[in-house]
GROMACS .gro file of C-alpha atoms in nm:
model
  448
    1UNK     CA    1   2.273   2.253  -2.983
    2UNK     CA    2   2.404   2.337  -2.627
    3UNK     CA    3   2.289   2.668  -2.664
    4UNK     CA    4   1.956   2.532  -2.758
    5UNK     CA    5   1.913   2.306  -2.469
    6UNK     CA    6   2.064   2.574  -2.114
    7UNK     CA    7   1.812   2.794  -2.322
    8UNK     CA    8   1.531   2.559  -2.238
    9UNK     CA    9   1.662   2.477  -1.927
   10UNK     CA   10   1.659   2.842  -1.853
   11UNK     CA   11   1.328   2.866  -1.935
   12UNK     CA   12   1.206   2.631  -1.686
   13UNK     CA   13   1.388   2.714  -1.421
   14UNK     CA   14   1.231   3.067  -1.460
   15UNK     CA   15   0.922   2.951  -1.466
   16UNK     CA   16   0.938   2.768  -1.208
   17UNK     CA   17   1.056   3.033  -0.950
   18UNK     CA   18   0.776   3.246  -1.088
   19UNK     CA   19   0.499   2.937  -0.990
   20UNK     CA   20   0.648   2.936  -0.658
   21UNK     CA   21   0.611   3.320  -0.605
   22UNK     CA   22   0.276   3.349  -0.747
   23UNK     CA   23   0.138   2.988  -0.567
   24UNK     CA   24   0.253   3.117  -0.223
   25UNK     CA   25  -0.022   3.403  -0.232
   26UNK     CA   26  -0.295   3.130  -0.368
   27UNK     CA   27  -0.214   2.925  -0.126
   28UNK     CA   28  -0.291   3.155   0.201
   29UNK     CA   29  -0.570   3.318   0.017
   30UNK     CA   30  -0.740   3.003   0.008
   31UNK     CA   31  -0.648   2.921   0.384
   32UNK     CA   32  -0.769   3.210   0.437
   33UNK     CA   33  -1.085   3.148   0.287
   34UNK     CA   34  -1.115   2.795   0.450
   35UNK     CA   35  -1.070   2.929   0.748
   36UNK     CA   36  -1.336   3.219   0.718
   37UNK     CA   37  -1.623   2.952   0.599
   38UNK     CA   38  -1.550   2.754   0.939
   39UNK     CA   39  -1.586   3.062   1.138
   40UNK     CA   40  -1.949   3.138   0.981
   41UNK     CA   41  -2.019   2.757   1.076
   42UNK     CA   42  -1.878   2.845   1.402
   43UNK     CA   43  -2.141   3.107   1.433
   44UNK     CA   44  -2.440   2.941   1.287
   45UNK     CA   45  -2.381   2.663   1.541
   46UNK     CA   46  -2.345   2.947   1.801
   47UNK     CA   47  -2.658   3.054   1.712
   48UNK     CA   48  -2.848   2.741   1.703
   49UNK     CA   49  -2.729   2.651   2.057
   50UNK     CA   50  -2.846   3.044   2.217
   51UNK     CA   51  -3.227   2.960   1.995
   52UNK     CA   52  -3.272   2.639   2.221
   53UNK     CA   53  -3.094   2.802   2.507
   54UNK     CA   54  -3.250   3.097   2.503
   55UNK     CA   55  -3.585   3.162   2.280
   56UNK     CA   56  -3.870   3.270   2.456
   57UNK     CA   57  -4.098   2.946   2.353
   58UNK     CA   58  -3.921   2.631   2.346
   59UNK     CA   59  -3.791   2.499   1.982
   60UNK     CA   60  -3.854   2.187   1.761
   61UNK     CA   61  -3.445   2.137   1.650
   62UNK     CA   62  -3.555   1.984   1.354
   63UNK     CA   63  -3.820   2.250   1.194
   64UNK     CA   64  -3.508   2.477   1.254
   65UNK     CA   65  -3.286   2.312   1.091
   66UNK     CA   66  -3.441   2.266   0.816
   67UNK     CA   67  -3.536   2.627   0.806
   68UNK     CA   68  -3.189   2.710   0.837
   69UNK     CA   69  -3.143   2.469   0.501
   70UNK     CA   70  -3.439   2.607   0.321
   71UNK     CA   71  -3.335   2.952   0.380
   72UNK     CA   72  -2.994   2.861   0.225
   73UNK     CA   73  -3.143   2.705  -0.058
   74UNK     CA   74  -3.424   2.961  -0.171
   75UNK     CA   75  -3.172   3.234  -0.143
   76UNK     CA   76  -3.030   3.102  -0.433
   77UNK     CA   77  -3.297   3.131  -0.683
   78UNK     CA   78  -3.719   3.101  -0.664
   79UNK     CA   79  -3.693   2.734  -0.802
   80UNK     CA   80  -3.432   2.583  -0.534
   81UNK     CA   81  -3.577   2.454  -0.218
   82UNK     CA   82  -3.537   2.221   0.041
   83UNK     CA   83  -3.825   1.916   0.064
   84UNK     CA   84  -3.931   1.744   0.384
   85UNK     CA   85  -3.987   1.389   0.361
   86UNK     CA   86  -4.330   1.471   0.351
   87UNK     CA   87  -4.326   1.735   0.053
   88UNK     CA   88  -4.068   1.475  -0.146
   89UNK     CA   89  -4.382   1.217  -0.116
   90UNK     CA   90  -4.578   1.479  -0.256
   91UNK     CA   91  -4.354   1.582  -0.513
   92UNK     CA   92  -4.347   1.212  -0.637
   93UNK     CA   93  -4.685   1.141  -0.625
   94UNK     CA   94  -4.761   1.441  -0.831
   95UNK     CA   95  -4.551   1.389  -1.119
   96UNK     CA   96  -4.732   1.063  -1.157
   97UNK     CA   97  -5.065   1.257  -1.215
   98UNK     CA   98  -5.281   1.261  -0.887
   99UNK     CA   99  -5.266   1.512  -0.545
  100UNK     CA  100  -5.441   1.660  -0.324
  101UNK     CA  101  -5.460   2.055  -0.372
  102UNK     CA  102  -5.630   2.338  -0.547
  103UNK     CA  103  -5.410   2.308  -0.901
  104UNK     CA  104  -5.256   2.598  -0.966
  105UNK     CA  105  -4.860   2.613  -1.031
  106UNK     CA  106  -4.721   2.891  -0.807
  107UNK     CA  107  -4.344   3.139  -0.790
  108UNK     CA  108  -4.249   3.420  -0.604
  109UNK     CA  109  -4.227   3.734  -0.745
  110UNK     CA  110  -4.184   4.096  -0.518
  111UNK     CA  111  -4.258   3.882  -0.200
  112UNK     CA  112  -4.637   3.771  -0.386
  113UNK     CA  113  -4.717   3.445  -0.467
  114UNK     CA  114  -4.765   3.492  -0.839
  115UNK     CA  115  -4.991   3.205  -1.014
  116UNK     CA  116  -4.766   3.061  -1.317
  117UNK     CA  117  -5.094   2.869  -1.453
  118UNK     CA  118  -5.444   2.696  -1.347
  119UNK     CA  119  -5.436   2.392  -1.424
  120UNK     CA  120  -5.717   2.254  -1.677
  121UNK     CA  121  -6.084   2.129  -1.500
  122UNK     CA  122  -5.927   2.207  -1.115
  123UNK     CA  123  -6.072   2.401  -0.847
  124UNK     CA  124  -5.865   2.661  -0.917
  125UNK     CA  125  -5.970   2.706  -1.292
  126UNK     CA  126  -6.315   2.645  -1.227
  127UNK     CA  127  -6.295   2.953  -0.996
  128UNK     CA  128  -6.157   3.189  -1.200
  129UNK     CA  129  -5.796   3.152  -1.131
  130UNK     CA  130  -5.561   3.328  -1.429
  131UNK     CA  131  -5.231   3.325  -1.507
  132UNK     CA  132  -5.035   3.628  -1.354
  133UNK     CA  133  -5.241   3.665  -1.073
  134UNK     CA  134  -5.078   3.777  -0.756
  135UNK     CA  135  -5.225   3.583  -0.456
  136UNK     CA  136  -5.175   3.865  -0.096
  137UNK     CA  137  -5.355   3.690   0.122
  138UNK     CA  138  -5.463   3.329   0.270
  139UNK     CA  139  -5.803   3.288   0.447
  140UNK     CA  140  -5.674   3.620   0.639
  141UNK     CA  141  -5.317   3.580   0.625
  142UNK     CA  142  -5.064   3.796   0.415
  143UNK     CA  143  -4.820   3.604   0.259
  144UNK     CA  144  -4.584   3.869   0.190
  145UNK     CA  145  -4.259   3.811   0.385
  146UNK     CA  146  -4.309   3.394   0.374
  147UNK     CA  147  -4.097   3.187   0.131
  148UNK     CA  148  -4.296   3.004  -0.129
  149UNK     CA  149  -4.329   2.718   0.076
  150UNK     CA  150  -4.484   2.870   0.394
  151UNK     CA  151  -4.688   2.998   0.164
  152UNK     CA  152  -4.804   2.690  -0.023
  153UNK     CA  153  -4.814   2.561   0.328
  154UNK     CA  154  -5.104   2.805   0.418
  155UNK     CA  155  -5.261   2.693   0.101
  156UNK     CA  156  -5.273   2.305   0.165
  157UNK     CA  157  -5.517   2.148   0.354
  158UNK     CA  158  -5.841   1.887   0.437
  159UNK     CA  159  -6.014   1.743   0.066
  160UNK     CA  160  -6.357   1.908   0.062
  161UNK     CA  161  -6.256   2.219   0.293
  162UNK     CA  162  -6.309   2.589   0.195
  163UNK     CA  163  -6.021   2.839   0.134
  164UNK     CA  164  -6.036   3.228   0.048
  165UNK     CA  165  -5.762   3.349  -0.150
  166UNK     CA  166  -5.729   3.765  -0.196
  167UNK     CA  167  -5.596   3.851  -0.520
  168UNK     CA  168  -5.452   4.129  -0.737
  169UNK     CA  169  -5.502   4.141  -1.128
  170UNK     CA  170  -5.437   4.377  -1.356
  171UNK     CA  171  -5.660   4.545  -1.483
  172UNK     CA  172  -5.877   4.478  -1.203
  173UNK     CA  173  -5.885   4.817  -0.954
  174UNK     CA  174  -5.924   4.662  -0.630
  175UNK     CA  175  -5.794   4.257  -0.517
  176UNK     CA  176  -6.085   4.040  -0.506
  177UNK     CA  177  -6.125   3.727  -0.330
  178UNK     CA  178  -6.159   3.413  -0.451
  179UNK     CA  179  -6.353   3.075  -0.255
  180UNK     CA  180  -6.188   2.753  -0.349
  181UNK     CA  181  -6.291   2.397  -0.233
  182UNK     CA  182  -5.989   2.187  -0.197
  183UNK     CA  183  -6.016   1.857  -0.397
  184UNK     CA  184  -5.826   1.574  -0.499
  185UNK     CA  185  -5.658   1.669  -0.844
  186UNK     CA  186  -5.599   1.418  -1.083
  187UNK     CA  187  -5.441   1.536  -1.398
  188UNK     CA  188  -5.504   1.420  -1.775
  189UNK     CA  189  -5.175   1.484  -1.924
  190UNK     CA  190  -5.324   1.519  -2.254
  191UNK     CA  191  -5.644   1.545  -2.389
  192UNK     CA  192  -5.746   1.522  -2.812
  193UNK     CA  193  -6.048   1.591  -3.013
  194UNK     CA  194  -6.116   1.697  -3.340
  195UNK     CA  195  -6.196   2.043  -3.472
  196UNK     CA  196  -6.357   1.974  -3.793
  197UNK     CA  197  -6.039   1.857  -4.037
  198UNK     CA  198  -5.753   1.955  -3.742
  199UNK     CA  199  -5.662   1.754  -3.473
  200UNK     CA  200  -5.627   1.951  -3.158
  201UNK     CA  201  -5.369   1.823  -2.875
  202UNK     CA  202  -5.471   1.992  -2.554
  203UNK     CA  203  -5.122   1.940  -2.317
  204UNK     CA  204  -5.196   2.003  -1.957
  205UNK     CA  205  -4.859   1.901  -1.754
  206UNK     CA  206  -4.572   1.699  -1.816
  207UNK     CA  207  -4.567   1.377  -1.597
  208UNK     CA  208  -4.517   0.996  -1.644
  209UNK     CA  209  -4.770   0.983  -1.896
  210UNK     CA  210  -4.766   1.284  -2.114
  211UNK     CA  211  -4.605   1.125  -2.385
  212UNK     CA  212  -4.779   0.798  -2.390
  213UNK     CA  213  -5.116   0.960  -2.380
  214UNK     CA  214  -5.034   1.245  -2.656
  215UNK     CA  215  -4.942   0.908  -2.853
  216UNK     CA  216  -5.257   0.729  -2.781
  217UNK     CA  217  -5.456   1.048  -2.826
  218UNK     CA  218  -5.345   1.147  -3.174
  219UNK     CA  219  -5.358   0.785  -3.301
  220UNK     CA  220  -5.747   0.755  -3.197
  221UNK     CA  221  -5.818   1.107  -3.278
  222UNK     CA  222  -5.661   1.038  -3.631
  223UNK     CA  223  -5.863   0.755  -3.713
  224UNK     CA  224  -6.183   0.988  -3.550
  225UNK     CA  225  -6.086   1.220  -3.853
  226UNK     CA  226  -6.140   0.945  -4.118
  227UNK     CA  227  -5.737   0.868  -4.135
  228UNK     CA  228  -5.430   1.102  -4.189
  229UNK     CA  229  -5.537   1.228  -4.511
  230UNK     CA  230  -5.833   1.380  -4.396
  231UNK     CA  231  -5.641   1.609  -4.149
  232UNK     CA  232  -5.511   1.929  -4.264
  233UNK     CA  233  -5.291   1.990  -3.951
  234UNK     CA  234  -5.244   1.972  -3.560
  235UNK     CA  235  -5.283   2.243  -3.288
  236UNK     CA  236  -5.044   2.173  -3.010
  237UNK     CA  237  -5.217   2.359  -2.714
  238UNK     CA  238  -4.954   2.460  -2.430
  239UNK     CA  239  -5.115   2.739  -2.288
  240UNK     CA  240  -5.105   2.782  -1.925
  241UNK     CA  241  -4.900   2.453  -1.895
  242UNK     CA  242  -4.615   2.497  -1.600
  243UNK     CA  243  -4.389   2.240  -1.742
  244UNK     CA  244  -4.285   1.930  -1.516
  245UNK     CA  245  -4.055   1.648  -1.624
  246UNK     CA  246  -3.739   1.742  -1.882
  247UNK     CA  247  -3.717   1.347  -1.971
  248UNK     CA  248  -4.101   1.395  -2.140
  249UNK     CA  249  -4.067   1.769  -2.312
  250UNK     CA  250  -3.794   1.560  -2.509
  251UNK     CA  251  -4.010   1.270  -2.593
  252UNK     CA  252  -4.272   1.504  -2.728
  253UNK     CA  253  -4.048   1.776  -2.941
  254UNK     CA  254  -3.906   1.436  -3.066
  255UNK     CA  255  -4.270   1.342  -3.169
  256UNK     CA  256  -4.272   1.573  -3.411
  257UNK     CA  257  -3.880   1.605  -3.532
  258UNK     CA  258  -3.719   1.332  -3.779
  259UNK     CA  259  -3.357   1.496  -3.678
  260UNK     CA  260  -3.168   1.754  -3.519
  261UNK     CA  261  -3.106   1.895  -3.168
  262UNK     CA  262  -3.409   1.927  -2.897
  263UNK     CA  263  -3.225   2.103  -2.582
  264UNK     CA  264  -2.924   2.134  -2.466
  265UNK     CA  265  -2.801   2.173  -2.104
  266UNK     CA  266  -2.507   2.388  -1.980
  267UNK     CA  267  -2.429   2.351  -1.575
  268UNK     CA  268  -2.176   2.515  -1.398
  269UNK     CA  269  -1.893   2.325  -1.563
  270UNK     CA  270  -1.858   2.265  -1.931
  271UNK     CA  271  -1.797   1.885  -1.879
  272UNK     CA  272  -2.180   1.893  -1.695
  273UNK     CA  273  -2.373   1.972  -2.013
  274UNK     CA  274  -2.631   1.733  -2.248
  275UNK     CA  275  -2.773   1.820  -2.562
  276UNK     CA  276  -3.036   1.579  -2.702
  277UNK     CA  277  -3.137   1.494  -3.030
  278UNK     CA  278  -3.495   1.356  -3.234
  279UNK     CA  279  -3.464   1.049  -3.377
  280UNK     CA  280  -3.648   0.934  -3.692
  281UNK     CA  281  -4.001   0.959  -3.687
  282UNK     CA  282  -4.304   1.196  -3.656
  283UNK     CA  283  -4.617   1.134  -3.588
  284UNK     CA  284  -4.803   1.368  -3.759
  285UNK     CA  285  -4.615   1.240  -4.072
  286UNK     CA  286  -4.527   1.644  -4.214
  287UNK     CA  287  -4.847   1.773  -4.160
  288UNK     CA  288  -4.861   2.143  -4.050
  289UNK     CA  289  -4.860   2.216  -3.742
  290UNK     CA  290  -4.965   2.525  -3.514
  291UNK     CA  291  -4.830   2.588  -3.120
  292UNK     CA  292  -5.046   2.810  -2.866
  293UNK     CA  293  -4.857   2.954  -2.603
  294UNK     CA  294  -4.930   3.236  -2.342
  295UNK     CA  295  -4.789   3.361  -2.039
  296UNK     CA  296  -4.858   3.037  -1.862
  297UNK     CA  297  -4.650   2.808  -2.054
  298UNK     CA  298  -4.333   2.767  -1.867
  299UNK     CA  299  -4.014   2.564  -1.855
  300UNK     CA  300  -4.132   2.195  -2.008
  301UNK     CA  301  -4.376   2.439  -2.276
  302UNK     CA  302  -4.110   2.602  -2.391
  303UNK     CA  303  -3.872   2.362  -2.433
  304UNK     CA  304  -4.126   2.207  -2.668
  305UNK     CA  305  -4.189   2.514  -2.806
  306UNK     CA  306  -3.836   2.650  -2.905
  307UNK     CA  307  -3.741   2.351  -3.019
  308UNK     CA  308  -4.035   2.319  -3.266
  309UNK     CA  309  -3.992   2.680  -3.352
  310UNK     CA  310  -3.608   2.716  -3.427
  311UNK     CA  311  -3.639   2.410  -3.639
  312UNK     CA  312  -3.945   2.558  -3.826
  313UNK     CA  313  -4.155   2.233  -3.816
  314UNK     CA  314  -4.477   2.459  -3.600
  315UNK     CA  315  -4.586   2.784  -3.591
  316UNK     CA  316  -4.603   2.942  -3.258
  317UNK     CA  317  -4.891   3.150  -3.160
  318UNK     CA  318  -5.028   3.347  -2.853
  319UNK     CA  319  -4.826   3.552  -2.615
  320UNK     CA  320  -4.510   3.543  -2.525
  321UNK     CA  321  -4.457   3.240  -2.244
  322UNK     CA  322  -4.315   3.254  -1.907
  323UNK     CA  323  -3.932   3.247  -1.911
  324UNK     CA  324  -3.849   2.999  -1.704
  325UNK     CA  325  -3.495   2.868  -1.873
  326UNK     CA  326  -3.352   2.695  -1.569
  327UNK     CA  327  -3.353   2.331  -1.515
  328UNK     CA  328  -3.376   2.179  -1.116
  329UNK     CA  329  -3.199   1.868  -0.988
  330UNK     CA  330  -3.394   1.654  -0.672
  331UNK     CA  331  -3.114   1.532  -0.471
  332UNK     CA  332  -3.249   1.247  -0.216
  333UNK     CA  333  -3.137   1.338   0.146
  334UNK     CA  334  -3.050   1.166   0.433
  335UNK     CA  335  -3.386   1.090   0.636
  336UNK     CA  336  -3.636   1.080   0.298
  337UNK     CA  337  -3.598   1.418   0.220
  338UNK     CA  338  -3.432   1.612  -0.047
  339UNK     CA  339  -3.289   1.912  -0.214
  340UNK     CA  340  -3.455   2.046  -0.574
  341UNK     CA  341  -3.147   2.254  -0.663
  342UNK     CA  342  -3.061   2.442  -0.981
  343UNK     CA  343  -2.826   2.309  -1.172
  344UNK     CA  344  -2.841   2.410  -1.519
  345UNK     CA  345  -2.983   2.662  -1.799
  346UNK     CA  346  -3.166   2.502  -2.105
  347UNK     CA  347  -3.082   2.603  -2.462
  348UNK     CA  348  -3.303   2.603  -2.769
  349UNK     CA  349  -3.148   2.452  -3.084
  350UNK     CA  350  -3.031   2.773  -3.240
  351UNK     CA  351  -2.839   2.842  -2.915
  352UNK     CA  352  -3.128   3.085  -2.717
  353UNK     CA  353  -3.147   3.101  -2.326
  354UNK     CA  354  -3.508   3.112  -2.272
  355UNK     CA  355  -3.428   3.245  -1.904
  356UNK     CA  356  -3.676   3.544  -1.794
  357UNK     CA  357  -3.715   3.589  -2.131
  358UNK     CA  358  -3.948   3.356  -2.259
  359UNK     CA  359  -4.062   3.231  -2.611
  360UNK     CA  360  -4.167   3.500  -2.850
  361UNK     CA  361  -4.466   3.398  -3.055
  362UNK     CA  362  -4.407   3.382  -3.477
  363UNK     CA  363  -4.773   3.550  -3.429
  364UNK     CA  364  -4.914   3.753  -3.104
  365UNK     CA  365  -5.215   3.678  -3.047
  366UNK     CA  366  -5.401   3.816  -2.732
  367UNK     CA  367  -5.760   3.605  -2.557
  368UNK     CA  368  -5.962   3.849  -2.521
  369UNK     CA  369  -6.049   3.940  -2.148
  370UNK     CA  370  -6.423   3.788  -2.090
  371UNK     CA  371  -6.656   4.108  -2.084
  372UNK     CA  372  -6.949   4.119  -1.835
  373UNK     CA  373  -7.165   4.308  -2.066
  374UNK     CA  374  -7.109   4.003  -2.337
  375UNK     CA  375  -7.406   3.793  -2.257
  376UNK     CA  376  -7.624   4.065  -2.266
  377UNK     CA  377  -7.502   4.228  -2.609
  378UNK     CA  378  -7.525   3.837  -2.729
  379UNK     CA  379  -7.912   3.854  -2.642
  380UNK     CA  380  -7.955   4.228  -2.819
  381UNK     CA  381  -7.748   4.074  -3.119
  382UNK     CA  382  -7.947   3.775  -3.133
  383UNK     CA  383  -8.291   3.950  -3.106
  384UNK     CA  384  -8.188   4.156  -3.409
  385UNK     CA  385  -8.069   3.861  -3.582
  386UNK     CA  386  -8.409   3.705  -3.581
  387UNK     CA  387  -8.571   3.974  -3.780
  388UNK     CA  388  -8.321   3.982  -4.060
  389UNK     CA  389  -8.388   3.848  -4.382
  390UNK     CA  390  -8.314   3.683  -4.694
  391UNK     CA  391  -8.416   3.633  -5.015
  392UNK     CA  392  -8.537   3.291  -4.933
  393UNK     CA  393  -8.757   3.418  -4.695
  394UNK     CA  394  -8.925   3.668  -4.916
  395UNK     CA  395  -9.285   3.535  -5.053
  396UNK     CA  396  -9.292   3.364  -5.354
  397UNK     CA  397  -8.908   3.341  -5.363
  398UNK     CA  398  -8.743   3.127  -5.685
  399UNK     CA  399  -8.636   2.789  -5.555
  400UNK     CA  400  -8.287   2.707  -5.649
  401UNK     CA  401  -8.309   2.377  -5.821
  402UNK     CA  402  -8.064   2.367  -6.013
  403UNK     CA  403  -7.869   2.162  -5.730
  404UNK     CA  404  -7.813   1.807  -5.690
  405UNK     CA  405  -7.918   1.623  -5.304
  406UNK     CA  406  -7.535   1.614  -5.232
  407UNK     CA  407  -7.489   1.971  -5.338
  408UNK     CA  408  -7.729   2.034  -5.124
  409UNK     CA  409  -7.635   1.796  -4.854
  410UNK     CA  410  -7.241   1.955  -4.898
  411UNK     CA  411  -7.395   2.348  -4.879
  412UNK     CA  412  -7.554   2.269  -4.521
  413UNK     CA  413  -7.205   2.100  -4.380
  414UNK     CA  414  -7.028   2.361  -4.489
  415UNK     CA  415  -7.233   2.617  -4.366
  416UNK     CA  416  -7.273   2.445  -4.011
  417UNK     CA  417  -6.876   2.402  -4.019
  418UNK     CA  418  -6.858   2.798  -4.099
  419UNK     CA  419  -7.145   2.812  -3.782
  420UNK     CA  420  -6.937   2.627  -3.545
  421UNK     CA  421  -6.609   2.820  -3.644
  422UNK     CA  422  -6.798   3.136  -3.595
  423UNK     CA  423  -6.878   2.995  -3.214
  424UNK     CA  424  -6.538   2.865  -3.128
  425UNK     CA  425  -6.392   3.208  -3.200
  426UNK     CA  426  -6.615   3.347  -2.946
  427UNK     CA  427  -6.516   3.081  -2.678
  428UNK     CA  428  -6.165   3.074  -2.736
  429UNK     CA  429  -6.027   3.291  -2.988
  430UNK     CA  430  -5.604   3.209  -3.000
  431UNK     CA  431  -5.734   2.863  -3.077
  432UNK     CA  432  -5.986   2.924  -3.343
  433UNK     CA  433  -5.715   3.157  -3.532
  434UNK     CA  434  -5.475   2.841  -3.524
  435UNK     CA  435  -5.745   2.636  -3.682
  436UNK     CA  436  -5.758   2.927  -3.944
  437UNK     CA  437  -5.393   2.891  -3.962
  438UNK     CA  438  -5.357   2.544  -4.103
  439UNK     CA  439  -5.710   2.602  -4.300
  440UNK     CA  440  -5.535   2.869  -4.509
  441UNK     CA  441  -5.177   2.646  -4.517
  442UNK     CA  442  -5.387   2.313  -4.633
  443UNK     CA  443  -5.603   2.604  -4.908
  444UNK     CA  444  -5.206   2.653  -5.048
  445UNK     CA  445  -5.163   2.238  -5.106
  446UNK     CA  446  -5.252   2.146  -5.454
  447UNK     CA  447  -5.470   1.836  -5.503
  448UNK     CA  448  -5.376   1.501  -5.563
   0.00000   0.00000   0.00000
């Protein structure tokens, strides 16, 4: 038992001269370290003092400052920035559905300004603005070389005044400009209708009110339909949606999810993480559901997206989506401002980053590109149409009456329904094959 316990002993006393040996290093290293980060402070406030000594033009102290801060911050990542008290107002105002601006979500991307999404009914959309444009120049001025925010700051300005914007698509030989008339943008989070028997959820942005108007929406557009059990499905259209608020890409996966996990957070540290989970109830009550997605869905999208996906209650269609798998943090500042600074990655359920890699549709589906011969192909098409014929129209023609008023009543819906599918799929083809989607699904549910 002796033995037992001076071996113990032993043991600790070794250990403890080999903490001692291998602390002393850690210990100076991290002086060391300490001492190195006060020396670059040193030198930044070395600097500072020669710039308002020194510089040519005399300085504003604050604007550099706090380009000294944003320069800090955007080195990090595209997403982290510093906000004047100003752009924080802005910031705030925006999430609760209303600004001043063109509409168009914006990154950086090789020094470009690269357009994430147009924003539904804006100036921007209503000028041609497309997702994975690359904006060069504003009125003039090259942007390449400015952060995001000088260049957003070229981009702002007076309700009602003109701005030319010189852009670079692919496909497209040679950039193009683009006129734009600034205007107040006021955002419908969500807007519904009906598309024959499907109900079709049209998700713009996530602010204040995206959930409570995608509840309000489906509820009225339900009882448009003639009640629940005349709807064979929902469309949930994301496309070209930049995301916004985490708190309401939860509330609407959990719309549609009776259980399970939405998202999950991981920081920096393990102890920083979330995960979230649906609770019981979905308001489309089972029925089949279809997602659109394309290159302009990003961060709030795809949250909504995976999640829906990995727990096989929609099925995604479109093109893959943006990639953006980070989540930001506004810190308020001293003096009104604050710091949008990323904290954390987002996980689907099954455990996927969605970081730069986005969310692969179940089915790719590509919009075709609008082509400027269409219209007049539509007119030749059209002209030959109108000489075709059938057998009604030949003289002295059989009647068909062996049909009943509401046969014949039922024939005409059902060929005006085929008529207006036929013309959806020319003005926005991803969405009319989701329609055909949940038309073939509900053609697989046996009657009551």
């Amino acid at each position: 038992m002796k033995k037992f316990v001076m071996a113990a002993m032993g043991g600790i006393l070794a250990g403890g001269v080999i903490t001692t040996q291998v602390a002393g290093p850690l210990i100076a290293q991290e002086a060391e370290r300490n001492s190195s980060i006060y020396e670059q402070l040193d030198l930044f406030g070395d600097i500072f003092e020669r710039i308002r000594a020194q510089y040519v033009e005399e300085v504003d102290e604050r604007d550099l400052i706090e380009s000294a801060i944003n320069g800090m911050l955007t080195s990090l990542d595209p997403h982290s920035s510093y906000l004047s008290p100003d752009d924080a107002d802005d910031m705030r105002v925006q999430t609760r559905g209303s600004f001043g601006g063109l509409g168009i979500e914006v990154t950086q991307e090789e020094g470009f300004v690269k357009v994430v999404s147009p924003i539904d009914d804006t100036p921007a959309d209503e000028a041609g603005m497309e997702s994975g444009d690359f904006i060069t120049h504003v009125d003039g001025e090259s942007v390449l070389g400015l952060t995001l925010d000088q260049a957003v700051d070229l981009m702002r300005g007076p309700v009602g005044s003109e701005i030319i914007i010189t852009v670079v698509r692919e496909g497209v030989d040679e950039p193009f400009d683009v006129s734009i008339i600034r205007d107040t943008i006021k955002l419908t989070a969500v807007r519904t209708r009906t598309q024959g028997e499907t109900v079709v959820l049209r998700v713009t942005t996530f602010n204040d009110q995206t959930y409570p108007n995608l509840e309000s929406g489906l509820k009225e557009a339900v009882e448009e339909a003639g009640g629940m059990d005349a709807v064979n499905g929902f469309v949930l259209d994301l496309r070209n949606n930049p995301g916004g608020l985490l708190t309401q890409a939860i509330k609407v996966s959990d719309a549609f999810l009776d259980k399970g996990e939405i998202v999950s957070t991981r920081g920096r540290n393990p102890q920083d993480g979330d995960r979230y989970n649906a609770q019981i109830g979905d308001l489309a009550v089972g029925k089949p559901m279809v997602i659109l997605i394309n290159g302009g869905s990003a961060s709030a999208s795809e949250i909504v997206a995976g999640a829906l996906q990995d727990h096989r209650r929609a099925i995604v269609v479109g093109t893959k989506s943006f990639g953006k798998g980070s989540v930001q943090t506004v810190m308020p500042l001293k003096g009104d401002g604050a710091m949008r600074l990323t904290t954390a990655r987002y996980y689907t359920p099954s455990g996927r980053s969605i970081q730069a890699l986005g969310v692969s549709p179940d089915i790719v589906v590509e919009q075709p590109r609008r082509d400027p011969n269409a219209e007049e192909e539509e007119e030749e098409n059209t002209a030959v149409n109108r000489f075709s014929r059938s057998e009604a129209d030949l003289r002295g023609s059989l009647d068909n009456d062996s049909l009943t008023e509401d046969e014949r009543r039922q024939i005409e819906e059902d060929r005006q329904k085929a008529e207006d599918a036929a013309a959806l799929r020319e003005e926005d083809y991803q969405l009319a094959y989701a329609i055909d989607i949940l038309k073939g699904l509900s053609a697989l549910v046996p009657g009551d």
